[in-house]
GROMACS .gro file of C-alpha atoms in nm:
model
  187
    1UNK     CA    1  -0.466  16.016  -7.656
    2UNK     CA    2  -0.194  15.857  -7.847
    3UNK     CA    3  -0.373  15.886  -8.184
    4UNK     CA    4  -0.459  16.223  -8.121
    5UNK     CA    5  -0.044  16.335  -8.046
    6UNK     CA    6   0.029  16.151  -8.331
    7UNK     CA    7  -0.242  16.365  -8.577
    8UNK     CA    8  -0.082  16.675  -8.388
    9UNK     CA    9   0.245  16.621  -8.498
   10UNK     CA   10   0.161  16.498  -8.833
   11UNK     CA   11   0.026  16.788  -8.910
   12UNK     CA   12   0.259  16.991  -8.766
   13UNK     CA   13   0.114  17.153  -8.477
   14UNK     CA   14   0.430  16.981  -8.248
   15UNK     CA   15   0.769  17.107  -8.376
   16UNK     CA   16   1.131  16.967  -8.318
   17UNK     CA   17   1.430  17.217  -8.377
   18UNK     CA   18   1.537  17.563  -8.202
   19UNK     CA   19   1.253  17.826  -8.157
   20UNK     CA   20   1.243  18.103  -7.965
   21UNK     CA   21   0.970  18.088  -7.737
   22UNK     CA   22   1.026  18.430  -7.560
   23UNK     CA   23   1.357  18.679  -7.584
   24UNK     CA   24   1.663  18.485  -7.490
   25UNK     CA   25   1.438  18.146  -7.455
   26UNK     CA   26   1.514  17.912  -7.683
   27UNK     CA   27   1.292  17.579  -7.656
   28UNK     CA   28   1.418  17.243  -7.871
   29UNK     CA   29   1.044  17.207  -7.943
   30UNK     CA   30   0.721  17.422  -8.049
   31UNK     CA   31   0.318  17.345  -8.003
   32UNK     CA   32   0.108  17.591  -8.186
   33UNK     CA   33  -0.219  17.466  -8.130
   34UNK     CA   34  -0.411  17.742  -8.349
   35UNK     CA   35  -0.300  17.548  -8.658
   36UNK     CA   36  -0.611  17.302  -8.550
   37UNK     CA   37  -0.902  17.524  -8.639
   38UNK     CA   38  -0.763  17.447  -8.999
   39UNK     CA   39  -0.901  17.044  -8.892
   40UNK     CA   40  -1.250  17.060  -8.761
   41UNK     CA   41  -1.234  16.683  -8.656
   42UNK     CA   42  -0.895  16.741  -8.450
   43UNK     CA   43  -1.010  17.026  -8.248
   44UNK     CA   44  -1.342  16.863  -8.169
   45UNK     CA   45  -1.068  16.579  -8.024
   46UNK     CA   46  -0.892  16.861  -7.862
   47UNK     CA   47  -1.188  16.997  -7.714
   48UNK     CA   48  -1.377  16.675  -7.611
   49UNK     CA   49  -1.041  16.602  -7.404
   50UNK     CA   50  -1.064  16.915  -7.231
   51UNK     CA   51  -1.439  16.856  -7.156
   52UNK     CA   52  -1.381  16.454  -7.024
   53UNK     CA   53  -1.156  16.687  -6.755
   54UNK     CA   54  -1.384  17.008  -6.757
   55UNK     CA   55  -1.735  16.827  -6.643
   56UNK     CA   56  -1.576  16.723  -6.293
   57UNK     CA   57  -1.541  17.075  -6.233
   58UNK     CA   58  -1.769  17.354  -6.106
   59UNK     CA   59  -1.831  17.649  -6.252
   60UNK     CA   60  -2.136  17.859  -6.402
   61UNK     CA   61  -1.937  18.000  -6.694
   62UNK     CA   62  -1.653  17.944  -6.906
   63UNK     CA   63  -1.396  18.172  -7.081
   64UNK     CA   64  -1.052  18.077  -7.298
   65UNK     CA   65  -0.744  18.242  -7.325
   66UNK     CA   66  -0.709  18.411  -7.672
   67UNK     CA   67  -0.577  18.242  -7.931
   68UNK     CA   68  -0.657  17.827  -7.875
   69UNK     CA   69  -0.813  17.884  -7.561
   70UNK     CA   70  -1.073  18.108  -7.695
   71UNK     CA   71  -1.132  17.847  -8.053
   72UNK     CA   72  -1.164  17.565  -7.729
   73UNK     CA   73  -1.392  17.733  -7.535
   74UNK     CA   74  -1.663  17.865  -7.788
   75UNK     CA   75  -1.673  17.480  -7.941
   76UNK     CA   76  -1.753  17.351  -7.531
   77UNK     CA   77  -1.967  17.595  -7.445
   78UNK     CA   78  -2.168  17.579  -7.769
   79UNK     CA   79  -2.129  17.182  -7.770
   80UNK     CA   80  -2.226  17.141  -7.409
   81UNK     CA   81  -2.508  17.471  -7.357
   82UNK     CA   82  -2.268  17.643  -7.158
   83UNK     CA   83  -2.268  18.032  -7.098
   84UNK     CA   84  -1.938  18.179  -7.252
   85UNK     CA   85  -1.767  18.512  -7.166
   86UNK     CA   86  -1.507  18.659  -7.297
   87UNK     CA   87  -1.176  18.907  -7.293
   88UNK     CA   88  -1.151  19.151  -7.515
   89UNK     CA   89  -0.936  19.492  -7.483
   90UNK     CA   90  -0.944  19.465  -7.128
   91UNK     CA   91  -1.338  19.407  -7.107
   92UNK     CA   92  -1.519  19.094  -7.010
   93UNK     CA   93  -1.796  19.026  -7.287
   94UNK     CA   94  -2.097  18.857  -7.261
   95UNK     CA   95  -2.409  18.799  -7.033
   96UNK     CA   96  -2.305  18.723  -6.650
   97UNK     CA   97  -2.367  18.795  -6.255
   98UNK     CA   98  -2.122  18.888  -6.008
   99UNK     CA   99  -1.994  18.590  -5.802
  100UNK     CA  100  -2.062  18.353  -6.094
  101UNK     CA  101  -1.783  18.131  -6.141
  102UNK     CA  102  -1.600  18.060  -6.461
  103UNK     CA  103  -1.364  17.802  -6.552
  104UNK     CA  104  -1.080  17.937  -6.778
  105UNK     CA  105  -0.931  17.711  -7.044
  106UNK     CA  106  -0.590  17.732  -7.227
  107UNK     CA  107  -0.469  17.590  -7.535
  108UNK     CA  108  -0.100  17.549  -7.375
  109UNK     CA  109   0.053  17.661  -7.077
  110UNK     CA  110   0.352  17.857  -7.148
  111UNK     CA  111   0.462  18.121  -6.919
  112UNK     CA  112   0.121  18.167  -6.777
  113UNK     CA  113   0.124  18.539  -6.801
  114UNK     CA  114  -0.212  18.562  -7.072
  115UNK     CA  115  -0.402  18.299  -6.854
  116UNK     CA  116  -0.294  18.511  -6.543
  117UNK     CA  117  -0.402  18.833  -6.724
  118UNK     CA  118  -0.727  18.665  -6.868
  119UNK     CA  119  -0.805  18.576  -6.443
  120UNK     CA  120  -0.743  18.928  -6.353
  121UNK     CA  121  -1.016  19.083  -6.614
  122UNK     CA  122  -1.247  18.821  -6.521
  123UNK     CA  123  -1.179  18.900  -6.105
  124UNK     CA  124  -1.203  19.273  -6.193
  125UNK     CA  125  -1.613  19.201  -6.365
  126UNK     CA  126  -1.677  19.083  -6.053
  127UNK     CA  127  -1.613  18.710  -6.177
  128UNK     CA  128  -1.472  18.441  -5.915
  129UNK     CA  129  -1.193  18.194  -6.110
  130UNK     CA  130  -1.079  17.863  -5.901
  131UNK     CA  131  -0.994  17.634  -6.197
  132UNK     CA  132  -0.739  17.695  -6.473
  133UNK     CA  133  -0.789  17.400  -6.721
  134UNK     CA  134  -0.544  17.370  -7.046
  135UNK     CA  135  -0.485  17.120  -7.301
  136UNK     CA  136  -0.114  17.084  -7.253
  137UNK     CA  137   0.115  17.193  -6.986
  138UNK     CA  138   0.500  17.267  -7.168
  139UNK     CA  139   0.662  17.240  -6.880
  140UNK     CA  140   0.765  17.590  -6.866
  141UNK     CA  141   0.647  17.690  -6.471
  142UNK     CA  142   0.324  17.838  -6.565
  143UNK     CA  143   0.168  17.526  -6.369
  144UNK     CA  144   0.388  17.634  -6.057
  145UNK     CA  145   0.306  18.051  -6.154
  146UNK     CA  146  -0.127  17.956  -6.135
  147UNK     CA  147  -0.098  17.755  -5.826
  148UNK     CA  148   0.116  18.050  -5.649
  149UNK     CA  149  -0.119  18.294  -5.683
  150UNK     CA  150  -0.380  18.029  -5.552
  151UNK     CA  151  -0.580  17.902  -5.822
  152UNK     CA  152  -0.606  17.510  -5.932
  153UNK     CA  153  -0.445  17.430  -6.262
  154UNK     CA  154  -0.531  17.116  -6.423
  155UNK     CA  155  -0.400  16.966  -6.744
  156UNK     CA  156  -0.508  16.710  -7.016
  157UNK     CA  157  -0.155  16.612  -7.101
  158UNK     CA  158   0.234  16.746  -7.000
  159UNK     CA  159   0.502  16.758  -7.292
  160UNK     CA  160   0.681  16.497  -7.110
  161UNK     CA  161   0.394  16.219  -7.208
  162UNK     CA  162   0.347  16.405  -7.565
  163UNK     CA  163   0.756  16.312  -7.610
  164UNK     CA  164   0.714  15.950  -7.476
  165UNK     CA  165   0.433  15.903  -7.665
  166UNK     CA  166   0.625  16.025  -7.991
  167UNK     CA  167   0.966  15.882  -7.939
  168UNK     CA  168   0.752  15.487  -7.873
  169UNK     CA  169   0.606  15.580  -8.199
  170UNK     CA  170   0.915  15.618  -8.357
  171UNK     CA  171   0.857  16.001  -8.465
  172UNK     CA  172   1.141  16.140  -8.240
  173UNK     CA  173   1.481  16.043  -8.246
  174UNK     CA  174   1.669  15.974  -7.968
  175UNK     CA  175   1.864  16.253  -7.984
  176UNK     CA  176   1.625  16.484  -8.029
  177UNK     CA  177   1.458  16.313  -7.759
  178UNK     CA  178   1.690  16.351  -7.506
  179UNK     CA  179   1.751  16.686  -7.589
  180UNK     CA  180   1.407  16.775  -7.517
  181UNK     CA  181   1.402  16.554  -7.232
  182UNK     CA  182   1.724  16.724  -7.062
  183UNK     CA  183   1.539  17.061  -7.179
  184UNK     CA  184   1.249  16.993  -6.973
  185UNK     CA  185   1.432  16.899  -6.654
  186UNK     CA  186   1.638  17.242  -6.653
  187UNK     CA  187   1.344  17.449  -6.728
   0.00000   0.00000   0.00000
């Protein structure tokens, strides 16, 4: 997992500064993980992650969360013969039964209000969700938002590890590493 961080932030897909994640939010980092379709052999990383976590997991179907989550789904499903739906305008696309169950991934968990919305059209085809399964958790509460409104949300990595990992390799300075550190523990 270490390499893989590393290749993230090398390529600039994990950010150090002041962005402003939603109005009035302003984060001392940024992860924009739909920079990797640009790096075939990163993704596939990405996405072989998610599936090490994903094949312990039941479903019958699987669906991402537009953007990443959608790029990370189609290469699973395709990669492991999976059926894929997905949500488009409000419509669920693609060839299911009612009841089936479907295991939703996500790039990163943010606020958790697209995964959340993604559930809902899913629920409203007739589609049963349990499992929420993203790449990286930011810390932000949209862990604590899933598991409130009763579903299971698991996670490949939390932004706390991607900092440790980064500040051992000697990518993050200490102040910025504390900043982000503090950051996290108010959040």
């Amino acid at each position: 997992m270490k390499e893989l961080i590393l290749k993230l932030y090398a390529l600039g897909v994990i950010k150090f500064g002041s962005f402003e994640i939603k109005k009035d939010f302003l984060s001392p980092f940024q992860v924009d993980l739909t920079r990797v379709i640009s790096y075939p052999q990163v993704a596939k990383e990405i996405c072989n992650a998610l599936w090490e976590k994903a094949v312990h997991l039941s479903s019958d179907l699987i669906c991402g969360v537009p953007l990443a989550g959608s790029y990370f789904a189609n290469y699973i499903a395709w990669e492991q013969e999976l059926p894929l739906v997905a949500c488009h305008e409000g419509e669920v696309e693609g060839i299911y039964k009612t009841g089936q169950k479907c295991l939703v991934l996500q790039g990163a968990l943010l606020s958790g209000t697209h995964t959340l919305d993604t559930i809902e059209m899913l629920e409203d085809g007739g589609i049963e969700v349990r499992d929420v399964l993203s790449f990286l958790d930011l810390g932000f509460g949209a862990k604590k938002k899933i598991k409130t409104r009763g579903y299971v949300s698991h996670t490949v990595i939390g932004m706390s590890e991607i900092l440790q990992i980064l500040f051992d390799a000697n990518k993050l300075g200490g102040d910025k590493y504390k900043l982000a550190t503090d950051f996290l523990e108010n959040v």
